[in-house]
Amino acid sequence: MTSEDVAQARAAAAALLKRARVAVTRDELESMEIADLGLGDIKRLGLEVIVYENNDRYCAKELVLLPRQICPEHRHPRVNGRNPGKKETFRCRYGEVYLYVAGEPTAKPMARVPRKYRSFLTVWHEIVLRPGDQYTLPPNSLHWFQAGDKGAVISEFSSTSADATDVYSDPRVRRVGS
Amino acid sequence: MTSEDVAQARAAAAALLKRARVAVTRDELESMEIADLGLGDIKRLGLEVIVYENNDRYCAKELVLLPRQICPEHRHPRVNGRNPGKKETFRCRYGEVYLYVAGEPTAKPMARVPRKYRSFLTVWHEIVLRPGDQYTLPPNSLHWFQAGDKGAVISEFSSTSADATDVYSDPRVRRVGS
């Protein structure tokens, strides 16, 4: 990403948080993670993340998705004997989220995926989250999601987050960050 | 509490969530816990709680405090060998919260406490939380809090919640609920 790409994504995510009436500090906006996952296509693939708290017991983040931005398919595998992998709850605060998990594929899914990203999306059971809706994912379960046309703000509640251990279906993805 | 007290507190909490633009479902509003902690004085002491998720690894709730409502002093003690007690993060979403923890007592605290509740408030180090501010409490640490004049909405992120094991400083308190 160029520094202009990062600045544009940050400004767009900040505007979405404002529209969603989610109060964040200036520091949080400035340190918000702009994650293009190494694919250099932040407007269509990636997400913007504010980590509120991540300690040895729990984690809470605000996830921002720009309009139609996709968080690509991944899972949170077992970390060690005591940690069977991250368990997480997505709660939609603003906009619409199309979440896909294992199960009967949805006949006419709401997601619109550019051709180049389709091969690595293998689960197609759709869950639509609107403001106030939430869904909890068990550890190690494949999932991916896309925001609707207005973008989305999602509160993520979870066990401890260790993003570096995440496994993405698309081998081109490079996860950096917390 | 009379059923009218409960209905009034529920309606007031629902109005605060609406003002704060926190989206909740009708089911969540209807099952929201109205906790007077056995003291029968819900307008001044107690809180309203929506539990979004409480599993074996983490918990997330929305806490609503009516204007100047007080959550009385308590701590979350060790539960067993593996659980040293609940650790929790309070993030203010709306309004103002005056949070008190152990430490140097604040000379001119913002809280206004009716005389009958003062004897059981022993920690007076003040932390003021405004929208976007947050504070993490270690397990087993005494704390109490009061909303400002507009009331408050607080997101609580924590380890697993087991309210029945909480220890309140005021022996009159009876904790029931989840």
Short mmCIF file of C-alpha atoms in Angstrom, two decimals:
data_model
loop_
_atom_site.label_atom_id
_atom_site.label_comp_id
_atom_site.label_asym_id
_atom_site.label_seq_id
_atom_site.Cartn_x
_atom_site.Cartn_y
_atom_site.Cartn_z
CA MET A 1 0.00 0.00 0.00
CA THR A 2 1.12 3.55 -0.61
CA SER A 3 0.91 5.95 2.32
CA GLU A 4 -1.96 7.61 0.44
CA ASP A 5 -3.89 4.32 0.33
CA VAL A 6 -3.43 3.98 4.08
CA ALA A 7 -4.50 7.56 4.75
CA GLN A 8 -7.61 7.18 2.56
CA ALA A 9 -8.67 3.93 4.23
CA ARG A 10 -8.10 5.47 7.66
CA ALA A 11 -10.20 8.52 6.83
CA ALA A 12 -13.00 6.37 5.38
CA ALA A 13 -13.01 4.11 8.44
CA ALA A 14 -13.05 7.12 10.77
CA ALA A 15 -16.04 8.52 8.89
CA LEU A 16 -17.88 5.20 9.24
CA LEU A 17 -17.24 5.10 13.00
CA LYS A 18 -18.59 8.63 13.25
CA ARG A 19 -21.69 7.72 11.25
CA ALA A 20 -22.16 4.67 13.51
CA ARG A 21 -21.80 6.95 16.57
CA VAL A 22 -19.02 4.79 17.98
CA ALA A 23 -16.86 7.01 20.19
CA VAL A 24 -13.14 6.49 19.77
CA THR A 25 -10.17 8.56 20.88
CA ARG A 26 -7.84 10.44 18.58
CA ASP A 27 -5.06 8.03 19.57
CA GLU A 28 -7.22 5.08 18.59
CA LEU A 29 -7.94 6.59 15.17
CA GLU A 30 -4.26 7.30 14.61
CA SER A 31 -3.13 3.81 15.61
CA MET A 32 -6.02 1.98 13.91
CA GLU A 33 -4.65 -0.97 11.98
CA ILE A 34 -5.19 -0.69 8.22
CA ALA A 35 -4.81 -4.33 7.17
CA ASP A 36 -4.55 -5.05 3.46
CA LEU A 37 -3.25 -8.53 4.29
CA GLY A 38 -0.44 -8.12 1.81
CA LEU A 39 -2.71 -8.02 -1.24
CA GLY A 40 -2.44 -4.30 -1.98
CA ASP A 41 -6.15 -3.91 -2.69
CA ILE A 42 -7.41 -2.31 0.55
CA LYS A 43 -10.58 -0.84 -0.96
CA ARG A 44 -11.87 -4.30 -1.81
CA LEU A 45 -10.00 -6.66 0.51
CA GLY A 46 -8.87 -6.13 4.09
CA LEU A 47 -10.22 -4.43 7.16
CA GLU A 48 -9.61 -1.62 9.64
CA VAL A 49 -9.17 -2.58 13.29
CA ILE A 50 -9.09 -0.79 16.63
CA VAL A 51 -7.94 -3.11 19.42
CA TYR A 52 -9.57 -1.92 22.63
CA GLU A 53 -8.05 -4.62 24.84
CA ASN A 54 -6.12 -7.83 24.26
CA ASN A 55 -4.86 -9.57 27.37
CA ASP A 56 -4.12 -13.13 28.47
CA ARG A 57 -7.85 -13.83 29.02
CA TYR A 58 -9.98 -11.88 26.56
CA CYS A 59 -9.91 -9.48 23.65
CA ALA A 60 -12.23 -6.77 22.33
CA LYS A 61 -11.90 -4.95 19.02
CA GLU A 62 -13.91 -2.71 16.77
CA LEU A 63 -13.74 -3.90 13.16
CA VAL A 64 -14.56 -1.47 10.38
CA LEU A 65 -15.31 -2.64 6.86
CA LEU A 66 -15.52 -0.15 4.03
CA PRO A 67 -18.44 -0.59 1.60
CA ARG A 68 -18.19 -4.13 0.14
CA GLN A 69 -14.74 -4.66 1.68
CA ILE A 70 -13.98 -8.36 2.20
CA CYS A 71 -12.18 -10.03 5.09
CA PRO A 72 -10.89 -13.15 3.36
CA GLU A 73 -11.43 -16.72 4.50
CA HIS A 74 -9.42 -17.85 7.51
CA ARG A 75 -9.51 -19.83 10.76
CA HIS A 76 -7.97 -19.53 14.20
CA PRO A 77 -6.24 -22.87 14.89
CA ARG A 78 -5.17 -24.42 18.18
CA VAL A 79 -2.30 -22.40 19.67
CA ASN A 80 -1.13 -24.86 22.33
CA GLY A 81 -2.41 -27.44 24.82
CA ARG A 82 -4.30 -24.85 26.83
CA ASN A 83 -5.57 -22.73 23.96
CA PRO A 84 -7.77 -24.58 21.41
CA GLY A 85 -7.81 -21.51 19.16
CA LYS A 86 -9.57 -18.19 19.26
CA LYS A 87 -13.30 -18.23 19.84
CA GLU A 88 -15.02 -15.03 18.73
CA THR A 89 -18.35 -13.24 18.67
CA PHE A 90 -19.19 -10.71 15.95
CA ARG A 91 -21.82 -8.16 16.88
CA CYS A 92 -22.99 -5.84 14.13
CA ARG A 93 -23.19 -2.22 15.33
CA TYR A 94 -23.79 -0.47 12.02
CA GLY A 95 -24.44 -1.43 8.40
CA GLU A 96 -24.82 -4.98 7.14
CA VAL A 97 -22.42 -7.89 7.30
CA TYR A 98 -22.55 -11.02 5.16
CA LEU A 99 -20.76 -13.71 7.13
CA TYR A 100 -19.94 -17.09 5.63
CA VAL A 101 -19.28 -20.28 7.57
CA ALA A 102 -19.26 -24.03 6.94
CA GLY A 103 -22.65 -25.58 6.18
CA GLU A 104 -25.22 -25.78 3.44
CA PRO A 105 -24.17 -23.22 0.80
CA THR A 106 -26.64 -20.36 0.46
CA ALA A 107 -28.29 -20.41 -2.97
CA LYS A 108 -28.23 -16.68 -3.66
CA PRO A 109 -25.63 -15.12 -1.35
CA MET A 110 -25.55 -11.37 -0.74
CA ALA A 111 -21.76 -11.15 -1.14
CA ARG A 112 -20.27 -9.79 -4.35
CA VAL A 113 -16.76 -11.11 -4.81
CA PRO A 114 -14.28 -10.03 -7.50
CA ARG A 115 -13.29 -13.03 -9.64
CA LYS A 116 -9.66 -13.01 -8.50
CA TYR A 117 -10.64 -13.73 -4.89
CA ARG A 118 -13.26 -16.41 -5.49
CA SER A 119 -11.04 -19.50 -5.60
CA PHE A 120 -10.07 -19.17 -1.97
CA LEU A 121 -13.56 -18.81 -0.56
CA THR A 122 -14.66 -22.36 0.23
CA VAL A 123 -17.47 -21.88 2.80
CA TRP A 124 -20.74 -20.34 1.60
CA HIS A 125 -23.32 -20.78 4.35
CA GLU A 126 -24.53 -17.21 4.78
CA ILE A 127 -25.43 -15.40 8.00
CA VAL A 128 -26.67 -11.85 7.58
CA LEU A 129 -25.94 -9.55 10.51
CA ARG A 130 -27.76 -6.27 10.89
CA PRO A 131 -27.36 -3.81 13.80
CA GLY A 132 -27.99 -5.68 17.06
CA ASP A 133 -27.41 -9.13 15.49
CA GLN A 134 -24.47 -11.28 16.52
CA TYR A 135 -22.88 -14.66 15.82
CA THR A 136 -20.31 -16.71 17.73
CA LEU A 137 -17.70 -18.74 15.86
CA PRO A 138 -16.13 -21.81 17.47
CA PRO A 139 -12.32 -22.10 17.40
CA ASN A 140 -10.71 -23.22 14.16
CA SER A 141 -13.84 -22.75 12.03
CA LEU A 142 -13.39 -21.32 8.54
CA HIS A 143 -15.10 -17.98 7.95
CA TRP A 144 -15.02 -14.90 5.78
CA PHE A 145 -17.20 -11.83 5.53
CA GLN A 146 -18.10 -8.81 3.47
CA ALA A 147 -19.81 -5.52 4.36
CA GLY A 148 -22.87 -4.34 2.50
CA ASP A 149 -23.04 -1.19 0.41
CA LYS A 150 -22.84 1.22 3.39
CA GLY A 151 -19.86 -0.47 5.03
CA ALA A 152 -20.10 -1.89 8.54
CA VAL A 153 -18.89 -1.58 12.10
CA ILE A 154 -18.59 -4.82 14.06
CA SER A 155 -17.71 -5.29 17.72
CA GLU A 156 -15.58 -8.40 18.13
CA PHE A 157 -15.55 -10.05 21.55
CA SER A 158 -13.18 -13.01 21.84
CA SER A 159 -10.64 -15.04 23.70
CA THR A 160 -7.07 -13.77 23.49
CA SER A 161 -6.11 -12.71 19.98
CA ALA A 162 -2.91 -13.94 18.35
CA ASP A 163 -3.36 -12.84 14.75
CA ALA A 164 0.02 -14.18 13.65
CA THR A 165 -1.22 -17.77 14.05
CA ASP A 166 -4.29 -17.29 11.83
CA VAL A 167 -4.48 -19.57 8.80
CA TYR A 168 -5.78 -18.00 5.57
CA SER A 169 -7.15 -20.03 2.68
CA ASP A 170 -5.48 -17.75 0.10
CA PRO A 171 -1.72 -18.43 0.20
CA ARG A 172 -1.07 -14.89 -1.04
CA VAL A 173 -2.28 -13.40 2.25
CA ARG A 174 0.36 -12.05 4.60
CA ARG A 175 -0.92 -11.26 8.09
CA VAL A 176 1.08 -8.74 10.02
CA GLY A 177 0.10 -6.68 13.01
CA SER A 178 -0.90 -7.54 16.54
CA MET B 1 -39.13 -4.02 43.42
CA THR B 2 -42.68 -3.69 42.19
CA SER B 3 -43.34 -4.71 38.61
CA GLU B 4 -43.88 -1.01 37.91
CA ASP B 5 -40.38 -0.19 39.22
CA VAL B 6 -38.96 -2.84 36.89
CA ALA B 7 -40.94 -1.58 33.89
CA GLN B 8 -39.90 2.03 34.53
CA ALA B 9 -36.22 1.13 34.86
CA ARG B 10 -36.41 -0.98 31.69
CA ALA B 11 -38.03 1.84 29.73
CA ALA B 12 -35.50 4.39 30.98
CA ALA B 13 -32.58 2.07 30.11
CA ALA B 14 -34.04 1.41 26.66
CA ALA B 15 -34.32 5.16 26.06
CA LEU B 16 -30.67 5.63 27.08
CA LEU B 17 -29.52 2.91 24.68
CA LYS B 18 -31.47 4.61 21.92
CA ARG B 19 -29.94 7.98 22.73
CA ALA B 20 -26.50 6.34 22.74
CA ARG B 21 -27.30 4.78 19.32
CA VAL B 22 -26.50 1.30 20.61
CA ALA B 23 -28.50 -1.17 18.53
CA VAL B 24 -30.14 -3.94 20.51
CA THR B 25 -32.85 -6.42 19.61
CA ARG B 26 -36.36 -6.46 21.03
CA ASP B 27 -35.54 -9.75 22.77
CA GLU B 28 -32.51 -8.16 24.40
CA LEU B 29 -34.59 -5.26 25.70
CA GLU B 30 -37.22 -7.62 27.06
CA SER B 31 -34.70 -9.88 28.81
CA MET B 32 -32.45 -7.05 30.03
CA GLU B 33 -31.56 -7.65 33.67
CA ILE B 34 -32.90 -4.96 36.00
CA ALA B 35 -30.67 -5.45 39.04
CA ASP B 36 -31.62 -3.64 42.21
CA LEU B 37 -29.26 -5.92 44.15
CA GLY B 38 -31.93 -6.56 46.71
CA LEU B 39 -31.98 -2.99 48.01
CA GLY B 40 -35.29 -1.92 46.45
CA ASP B 41 -33.97 1.48 45.35
CA ILE B 42 -33.39 0.91 41.63
CA LYS B 43 -33.46 4.59 40.64
CA ARG B 44 -30.45 5.31 42.83
CA LEU B 45 -28.69 1.97 43.24
CA GLY B 46 -28.36 -0.89 40.79
CA LEU B 47 -27.84 -1.25 37.07
CA GLU B 48 -29.40 -2.56 33.87
CA VAL B 49 -27.52 -5.26 31.99
CA ILE B 50 -27.71 -6.88 28.57
CA VAL B 51 -25.46 -9.93 28.37
CA TYR B 52 -24.36 -10.29 24.75
CA GLU B 53 -22.22 -13.38 25.32
CA ASN B 54 -20.92 -15.26 28.33
CA ASN B 55 -19.05 -18.47 27.58
CA ASP B 56 -16.25 -20.48 29.16
CA ARG B 57 -13.61 -18.07 27.80
CA TYR B 58 -14.95 -14.52 27.63
CA CYS B 59 -17.94 -12.33 28.33
CA ALA B 60 -19.36 -9.14 26.83
CA LYS B 61 -22.17 -7.04 28.25
CA GLU B 62 -23.72 -3.64 27.80
CA LEU B 63 -24.23 -1.93 31.15
CA VAL B 64 -26.74 0.89 31.41
CA LEU B 65 -26.76 3.28 34.34
CA LEU B 66 -29.65 5.67 34.85
CA PRO B 67 -28.74 9.27 35.78
CA ARG B 68 -26.65 9.13 38.99
CA GLN B 69 -27.42 5.43 39.48
CA ILE B 70 -24.73 3.70 41.57
CA CYS B 71 -23.27 0.22 41.13
CA PRO B 72 -22.14 -0.48 44.70
CA GLU B 73 -18.66 -1.53 45.76
CA HIS B 74 -17.68 -5.12 45.01
CA ARG B 75 -14.89 -7.39 43.81
CA HIS B 76 -14.62 -10.56 41.73
CA PRO B 77 -12.65 -13.05 43.84
CA ARG B 78 -10.77 -16.18 42.80
CA VAL B 79 -13.24 -18.81 41.59
CA ASN B 80 -10.93 -21.84 41.56
CA GLY B 81 -7.35 -22.89 40.81
CA ARG B 82 -7.63 -22.01 37.15
CA ASN B 83 -9.73 -18.87 37.49
CA PRO B 84 -8.12 -16.09 39.60
CA GLY B 85 -11.33 -14.05 39.39
CA LYS B 86 -12.97 -11.97 36.73
CA LYS B 87 -10.83 -9.42 34.94
CA GLU B 88 -12.86 -6.72 33.21
CA THR B 89 -12.60 -3.69 30.96
CA PHE B 90 -15.14 -0.87 31.13
CA ARG B 91 -15.45 1.21 27.98
CA CYS B 92 -17.69 4.25 28.15
CA ARG B 93 -19.94 4.52 25.08
CA TYR B 94 -22.23 7.31 26.21
CA GLY B 95 -22.52 9.73 29.12
CA GLU B 96 -20.04 9.98 31.97
CA VAL B 97 -18.91 7.36 34.46
CA TYR B 98 -17.22 8.02 37.78
CA LEU B 99 -15.30 4.86 38.62
CA TYR B 100 -13.63 4.33 42.01
CA VAL B 101 -10.77 1.96 42.72
CA ALA B 102 -8.11 1.48 45.39
CA GLY B 103 -5.46 4.21 45.56
CA GLU B 104 -5.02 7.78 46.69
CA PRO B 105 -8.53 9.08 47.48
CA THR B 106 -9.61 11.86 45.12
CA ALA B 107 -10.03 15.14 47.01
CA LYS B 108 -13.19 16.33 45.31
CA PRO B 109 -14.88 13.31 43.73
CA MET B 110 -17.62 13.74 41.13
CA ALA B 111 -19.85 11.08 42.69
CA ARG B 112 -22.86 12.10 44.75
CA VAL B 113 -23.80 9.37 47.17
CA PRO B 114 -26.90 9.24 49.40
CA ARG B 115 -25.85 9.05 53.05
CA LYS B 116 -27.29 5.57 53.59
CA TYR B 117 -24.90 4.05 51.04
CA ARG B 118 -21.70 5.83 52.06
CA SER B 119 -20.46 3.49 54.78
CA PHE B 120 -19.86 0.65 52.36
CA LEU B 121 -17.84 2.63 49.82
CA THR B 122 -14.23 2.22 50.94
CA VAL B 123 -12.21 3.01 47.78
CA TRP B 124 -12.20 6.60 46.52
CA HIS B 125 -9.53 6.88 43.83
CA GLU B 126 -11.54 8.37 40.96
CA ILE B 127 -11.29 7.58 37.26
CA VAL B 128 -13.58 9.60 35.02
CA LEU B 129 -14.64 7.82 31.84
CA ARG B 130 -16.15 9.75 28.96
CA PRO B 131 -17.18 8.28 25.58
CA GLY B 132 -14.18 6.44 24.10
CA ASP B 133 -12.39 6.14 27.46
CA GLN B 134 -11.82 2.76 29.09
CA TYR B 135 -10.25 1.19 32.16
CA THR B 136 -9.24 -2.40 32.96
CA LEU B 137 -9.68 -3.78 36.47
CA PRO B 138 -7.49 -6.63 37.70
CA PRO B 139 -9.22 -9.63 39.34
CA ASN B 140 -10.37 -9.23 42.92
CA SER B 141 -9.96 -5.44 43.02
CA LEU B 142 -12.59 -3.41 44.84
CA HIS B 143 -14.53 -0.98 42.65
CA TRP B 144 -17.79 0.93 42.44
CA PHE B 145 -19.15 3.46 40.00
CA GLN B 146 -21.81 6.05 39.37
CA ALA B 147 -23.18 7.58 36.16
CA GLY B 148 -23.23 11.33 35.66
CA ASP B 149 -26.37 13.40 35.25
CA LYS B 150 -27.23 12.04 31.76
CA GLY B 151 -26.82 8.37 32.70
CA ALA B 152 -24.28 6.17 30.92
CA VAL B 153 -23.82 3.22 28.62
CA ILE B 154 -20.72 1.10 29.24
CA SER B 155 -19.45 -1.84 27.21
CA GLU B 156 -17.96 -4.42 29.56
CA PHE B 157 -15.43 -6.84 28.06
CA SER B 158 -14.21 -9.51 30.47
CA SER B 159 -13.23 -13.04 31.28
CA THR B 160 -16.11 -15.40 32.03
CA SER B 161 -18.72 -13.84 34.28
CA ALA B 162 -20.00 -15.66 37.38
CA ASP B 163 -21.97 -12.93 39.13
CA ALA B 164 -23.04 -15.22 41.98
CA THR B 165 -19.48 -15.29 43.33
CA ASP B 166 -19.11 -11.49 43.48
CA VAL B 167 -18.38 -10.08 46.92
CA TYR B 168 -20.14 -6.84 47.85
CA SER B 169 -18.95 -4.54 50.61
CA ASP B 170 -22.52 -3.82 51.73
CA PRO B 171 -23.86 -6.94 53.47
CA ARG B 172 -27.41 -5.92 52.52
CA VAL B 173 -26.72 -6.58 48.84
CA ARG B 174 -28.21 -9.72 47.32
CA ARG B 175 -26.89 -10.56 43.89
CA VAL B 176 -29.13 -12.68 41.79
CA GLY B 177 -29.11 -13.20 38.04
CA SER B 178 -26.63 -14.73 35.64
#
